[in-house]
PDB file of C-alpha atoms in Angstrom:
ATOM      1  CA  MET A   1      -4.430  11.535 -27.873  1.00  0.00           C
ATOM      2  CA  GLY A   2      -7.597  10.725 -25.921  1.00  0.00           C
ATOM      3  CA  PRO A   3      -7.745   8.892 -22.602  1.00  0.00           C
ATOM      4  CA  ASP A   4      -8.459   5.494 -24.175  1.00  0.00           C
ATOM      5  CA  ALA A   5      -5.640   5.892 -26.694  1.00  0.00           C
ATOM      6  CA  ALA A   6      -3.247   6.975 -23.930  1.00  0.00           C
ATOM      7  CA  PHE A   7      -4.249   3.963 -21.857  1.00  0.00           C
ATOM      8  CA  GLU A   8      -3.762   1.576 -24.770  1.00  0.00           C
ATOM      9  CA  GLU A   9      -0.325   3.015 -25.581  1.00  0.00           C
ATOM     10  CA  MET A  10       0.876   2.801 -21.972  1.00  0.00           C
ATOM     11  CA  ASN A  11      -0.641  -0.643 -21.517  1.00  0.00           C
ATOM     12  CA  GLN A  12       1.245  -1.943 -24.567  1.00  0.00           C
ATOM     13  CA  ARG A  13       4.502  -0.520 -23.229  1.00  0.00           C
ATOM     14  CA  ALA A  14       3.779  -1.887 -19.763  1.00  0.00           C
ATOM     15  CA  GLN A  15       3.460  -5.363 -21.274  1.00  0.00           C
ATOM     16  CA  LYS A  16       7.192  -5.076 -21.940  1.00  0.00           C
ATOM     17  CA  ARG A  17       7.730  -4.375 -18.224  1.00  0.00           C
ATOM     18  CA  ASP A  18       8.529  -0.727 -18.893  1.00  0.00           C
ATOM     19  CA  LYS A  19       8.580   0.882 -15.440  1.00  0.00           C
ATOM     20  CA  ASP A  20       7.732   4.387 -16.654  1.00  0.00           C
ATOM     21  CA  SER A  21       4.662   3.084 -18.476  1.00  0.00           C
ATOM     22  CA  ILE A  22       3.560   1.128 -15.417  1.00  0.00           C
ATOM     23  CA  GLU A  23       3.888   4.306 -13.371  1.00  0.00           C
ATOM     24  CA  VAL A  24       1.736   6.201 -15.900  1.00  0.00           C
ATOM     25  CA  LEU A  25      -0.897   3.449 -15.792  1.00  0.00           C
ATOM     26  CA  GLY A  26      -1.104   4.003 -12.050  1.00  0.00           C
ATOM     27  CA  LYS A  27      -1.666   7.716 -12.603  1.00  0.00           C
ATOM     28  CA  ILE A  28      -4.354   6.990 -15.221  1.00  0.00           C
ATOM     29  CA  GLY A  29      -6.072   4.811 -12.601  1.00  0.00           C
ATOM     30  CA  ASP A  30      -7.890   2.475 -14.991  1.00  0.00           C
ATOM     31  CA  ASP A  31      -8.739  -0.959 -13.545  1.00  0.00           C
ATOM     32  CA  ARG A  32      -8.052  -2.548 -16.941  1.00  0.00           C
ATOM     33  CA  ALA A  33      -4.321  -2.144 -16.235  1.00  0.00           C
ATOM     34  CA  LEU A  34      -4.490  -4.725 -13.445  1.00  0.00           C
ATOM     35  CA  GLU A  35      -4.616  -7.585 -15.937  1.00  0.00           C
ATOM     36  CA  THR A  36      -1.264  -6.437 -17.308  1.00  0.00           C
ATOM     37  CA  VAL A  37       0.564  -5.435 -14.130  1.00  0.00           C
ATOM     38  CA  LEU A  38      -0.572  -7.826 -11.384  1.00  0.00           C
ATOM     39  CA  PRO A  39       1.664 -10.685 -12.587  1.00  0.00           C
ATOM     40  CA  TYR A  40       4.721  -8.412 -12.216  1.00  0.00           C
ATOM     41  CA  ILE A  41       4.537  -8.442  -8.418  1.00  0.00           C
ATOM     42  CA  GLU A  42       4.771 -12.208  -8.103  1.00  0.00           C
ATOM     43  CA  GLY A  43       8.039 -13.890  -7.163  1.00  0.00           C
ATOM     44  CA  ASP A  44      11.205 -12.206  -5.932  1.00  0.00           C
ATOM     45  CA  THR A  45      13.092 -11.691  -9.183  1.00  0.00           C
ATOM     46  CA  ASP A  46      12.926  -7.918  -9.761  1.00  0.00           C
ATOM     47  CA  PRO A  47      12.300  -5.837  -6.612  1.00  0.00           C
ATOM     48  CA  ALA A  48      12.536  -2.516  -8.507  1.00  0.00           C
ATOM     49  CA  LEU A  49       9.803  -3.608 -10.924  1.00  0.00           C
ATOM     50  CA  GLN A  50       7.695  -4.865  -8.032  1.00  0.00           C
ATOM     51  CA  LYS A  51       7.980  -1.545  -6.164  1.00  0.00           C
ATOM     52  CA  VAL A  52       6.894   0.502  -9.194  1.00  0.00           C
ATOM     53  CA  THR A  53       4.088  -1.934  -9.932  1.00  0.00           C
ATOM     54  CA  LEU A  54       2.828  -2.014  -6.350  1.00  0.00           C
ATOM     55  CA  LYS A  55       2.713   1.774  -6.273  1.00  0.00           C
ATOM     56  CA  ALA A  56       0.748   1.802  -9.544  1.00  0.00           C
ATOM     57  CA  ILE A  57      -1.676  -0.820  -8.231  1.00  0.00           C
ATOM     58  CA  GLY A  58      -2.231   1.274  -5.114  1.00  0.00           C
ATOM     59  CA  GLU A  59      -2.903   4.348  -7.232  1.00  0.00           C
ATOM     60  CA  ILE A  60      -5.397   2.411  -9.346  1.00  0.00           C
ATOM     61  CA  GLY A  61      -7.111   1.608  -6.056  1.00  0.00           C
ATOM     62  CA  SER A  62      -9.122  -1.436  -7.064  1.00  0.00           C
ATOM     63  CA  ASP A  63      -9.962  -3.836  -4.262  1.00  0.00           C
ATOM     64  CA  GLU A  64      -9.709  -6.646  -6.840  1.00  0.00           C
ATOM     65  CA  ALA A  65      -5.958  -6.491  -6.210  1.00  0.00           C
ATOM     66  CA  THR A  66      -6.129  -6.689  -2.403  1.00  0.00           C
ATOM     67  CA  GLN A  67      -5.277 -10.372  -1.973  1.00  0.00           C
ATOM     68  CA  THR A  68      -2.515 -10.400  -4.589  1.00  0.00           C
ATOM     69  CA  VAL A  69      -0.923  -7.324  -3.014  1.00  0.00           C
ATOM     70  CA  ALA A  70      -1.357  -8.712   0.523  1.00  0.00           C
ATOM     71  CA  ASP A  71       0.528 -11.830  -0.565  1.00  0.00           C
ATOM     72  CA  ARG A  72       3.597  -9.592  -1.115  1.00  0.00           C
ATOM     73  CA  LEU A  73       3.685  -8.614   2.574  1.00  0.00           C
ATOM     74  CA  VAL A  74       5.925 -11.646   3.070  1.00  0.00           C
ATOM     75  CA  ALA A  75       8.351 -10.860   0.230  1.00  0.00           C
ATOM     76  CA  ASP A  76      12.060 -11.310   0.898  1.00  0.00           C
ATOM     77  CA  GLU A  77      12.928  -7.670   0.191  1.00  0.00           C
ATOM     78  CA  PRO A  78      11.873  -5.107   2.817  1.00  0.00           C
ATOM     79  CA  GLU A  79      11.313  -2.505   0.082  1.00  0.00           C
ATOM     80  CA  VAL A  80       8.773  -4.785  -1.580  1.00  0.00           C
ATOM     81  CA  ARG A  81       6.983  -5.468   1.731  1.00  0.00           C
ATOM     82  CA  SER A  82       6.868  -1.726   2.393  1.00  0.00           C
ATOM     83  CA  ALA A  83       5.528  -0.965  -1.097  1.00  0.00           C
ATOM     84  CA  ALA A  84       2.893  -3.693  -0.706  1.00  0.00           C
ATOM     85  CA  ALA A  85       1.793  -2.249   2.632  1.00  0.00           C
ATOM     86  CA  ARG A  86       1.494   1.249   1.165  1.00  0.00           C
ATOM     87  CA  ALA A  87      -0.425  -0.082  -1.840  1.00  0.00           C
ATOM     88  CA  LEU A  88      -2.924  -1.692   0.521  1.00  0.00           C
ATOM     89  CA  GLY A  89      -3.348   1.631   2.304  1.00  0.00           C
ATOM     90  CA  ARG A  90      -4.044   3.379  -0.981  1.00  0.00           C
ATOM     91  CA  ILE A  91      -6.527   0.678  -1.995  1.00  0.00           C
ATOM     92  CA  GLY A  92      -8.285   1.102   1.357  1.00  0.00           C
ATOM     93  CA  ASP A  93      -9.870  -2.350   1.536  1.00  0.00           C
ATOM     94  CA  THR A  94     -10.715  -3.296   5.124  1.00  0.00           C
ATOM     95  CA  ARG A  95      -9.726  -6.913   4.413  1.00  0.00           C
ATOM     96  CA  ALA A  96      -6.129  -5.669   4.632  1.00  0.00           C
ATOM     97  CA  ILE A  97      -6.423  -4.621   8.292  1.00  0.00           C
ATOM     98  CA  GLU A  98      -5.450  -8.009   9.723  1.00  0.00           C
ATOM     99  CA  PRO A  99      -2.379  -8.658   7.530  1.00  0.00           C
ATOM    100  CA  LEU A 100      -1.210  -5.057   7.979  1.00  0.00           C
ATOM    101  CA  SER A 101      -1.623  -5.370  11.753  1.00  0.00           C
ATOM    102  CA  ASP A 102       0.449  -8.547  11.697  1.00  0.00           C
ATOM    103  CA  LEU A 103       3.126  -6.793   9.644  1.00  0.00           C
ATOM    104  CA  LEU A 104       3.185  -3.865  12.078  1.00  0.00           C
ATOM    105  CA  ALA A 105       3.560  -6.242  15.016  1.00  0.00           C
ATOM    106  CA  ASP A 106       6.050  -8.712  13.603  1.00  0.00           C
ATOM    107  CA  ASP A 107       8.242  -7.309  10.819  1.00  0.00           C
ATOM    108  CA  GLY A 108      11.899  -6.770  11.683  1.00  0.00           C
ATOM    109  CA  ASP A 109      12.281  -3.681   9.488  1.00  0.00           C
ATOM    110  CA  ASP A 110      11.063  -0.399  10.997  1.00  0.00           C
ATOM    111  CA  ASN A 111      10.400   1.158   7.588  1.00  0.00           C
ATOM    112  CA  VAL A 112       8.117  -1.748   6.717  1.00  0.00           C
ATOM    113  CA  ARG A 113       6.352  -1.424  10.074  1.00  0.00           C
ATOM    114  CA  ALA A 114       5.906   2.324   9.528  1.00  0.00           C
ATOM    115  CA  SER A 115       4.412   1.634   6.094  1.00  0.00           C
ATOM    116  CA  ALA A 116       1.966  -0.803   7.692  1.00  0.00           C
ATOM    117  CA  ALA A 117       1.008   1.803  10.308  1.00  0.00           C
ATOM    118  CA  TRP A 118       0.589   4.482   7.613  1.00  0.00           C
ATOM    119  CA  SER A 119      -1.649   2.143   5.643  1.00  0.00           C
ATOM    120  CA  LEU A 120      -3.815   1.347   8.635  1.00  0.00           C
ATOM    121  CA  ASN A 121      -4.225   5.099   9.140  1.00  0.00           C
ATOM    122  CA  GLN A 122      -5.161   5.465   5.466  1.00  0.00           C
ATOM    123  CA  ILE A 123      -7.816   2.763   5.774  1.00  0.00           C
ATOM    124  CA  GLY A 124      -9.073   4.840   8.675  1.00  0.00           C
ATOM    125  CA  THR A 125     -11.699   2.599  10.245  1.00  0.00           C
ATOM    126  CA  GLN A 126     -11.967   2.505  14.017  1.00  0.00           C
ATOM    127  CA  SER A 127     -10.466  -0.992  14.027  1.00  0.00           C
ATOM    128  CA  ALA A 128      -7.498   0.026  11.862  1.00  0.00           C
ATOM    129  CA  LEU A 129      -6.804   3.146  13.916  1.00  0.00           C
ATOM    130  CA  GLU A 130      -7.026   1.269  17.221  1.00  0.00           C
ATOM    131  CA  ARG A 131      -4.467  -1.268  16.046  1.00  0.00           C
ATOM    132  CA  THR A 132      -2.063   1.494  15.045  1.00  0.00           C
ATOM    133  CA  ARG A 133      -2.632   3.573  18.167  1.00  0.00           C
ATOM    134  CA  GLU A 134      -1.124   0.804  20.323  1.00  0.00           C
ATOM    135  CA  TYR A 135       2.365   1.744  19.096  1.00  0.00           C
ATOM    136  CA  THR A 136       2.715   5.282  20.517  1.00  0.00           C
ATOM    137  CA  ASP A 137       5.647   4.087  22.659  1.00  0.00           C
ATOM    138  CA  ASP A 138       7.279   2.011  19.934  1.00  0.00           C
ATOM    139  CA  ARG A 139      11.065   1.747  19.715  1.00  0.00           C
ATOM    140  CA  SER A 140      10.914   3.269  16.223  1.00  0.00           C
ATOM    141  CA  TYR A 141      10.205   6.975  15.887  1.00  0.00           C
ATOM    142  CA  ILE A 142       8.647   6.577  12.438  1.00  0.00           C
ATOM    143  CA  VAL A 143       6.195   4.009  13.806  1.00  0.00           C
ATOM    144  CA  GLN A 144       5.450   6.279  16.796  1.00  0.00           C
ATOM    145  CA  VAL A 145       4.545   9.159  14.470  1.00  0.00           C
ATOM    146  CA  GLU A 146       1.929   7.046  12.690  1.00  0.00           C
ATOM    147  CA  ALA A 147       0.629   5.705  16.015  1.00  0.00           C
ATOM    148  CA  GLU A 148       0.248   9.263  17.315  1.00  0.00           C
ATOM    149  CA  ARG A 149      -1.715  10.182  14.181  1.00  0.00           C
ATOM    150  CA  ALA A 150      -4.033   7.254  14.888  1.00  0.00           C
ATOM    151  CA  ALA A 151      -4.373   8.247  18.543  1.00  0.00           C
ATOM    152  CA  LYS A 152      -5.241  11.801  17.532  1.00  0.00           C
ATOM    153  CA  ALA A 153      -7.818  10.552  15.017  1.00  0.00           C
ATOM    154  CA  THR A 154      -9.532   8.372  17.622  1.00  0.00           C
ATOM    155  CA  ALA A 155      -9.389  10.883  20.500  1.00  0.00           C
ATOM    156  CA  GLU A 156     -12.625  12.274  21.807  1.00  0.00           C
ATOM    157  CA  PRO A 157     -13.011  15.910  20.806  1.00  0.00           C
ATOM    158  CA  GLU A 158     -12.773  18.245  23.765  1.00  0.00           C
ATOM    159  CA  THR A 159     -16.020  19.933  24.586  1.00  0.00           C
ATOM    160  CA  ALA A 160     -16.105  23.682  24.949  1.00  0.00           C
ATOM    161  CA  LEU A 161     -17.025  24.992  28.380  1.00  0.00           C
TER     162      LEU A 161
END
């Protein structure tokens, strides 16, 4: 089975909300899958489906999905917010810096905040890293770890004497 045939087969299965097929579509990384899977992250009816779909969207990596994924940063379920944050990090679109920074600052769940910090590190621009670096003394160890990574990435290299 060639790549196009594999895509078509998985896309047909994904249209039935088959989580394994959605996961495979993410691994294939074809933007055409977005038309099928983007609607699955809307609403708050099936968090497990949303998590799998958000991961697949992140793996596809198309910035066409940035706004739709960013809209899930306010989902009711912390696992969905975390998956949305990580998807934005995988996509790498700089338009996500502001909403991820807000999530890092304001979310009540430390795992969600850590996902936002990880994603800002993945985006990797100076602005994203500076926003993450501010949290080196955070109450949450998992947020601190990401903040320390950002601080290390933005540190001036030591000059040899």
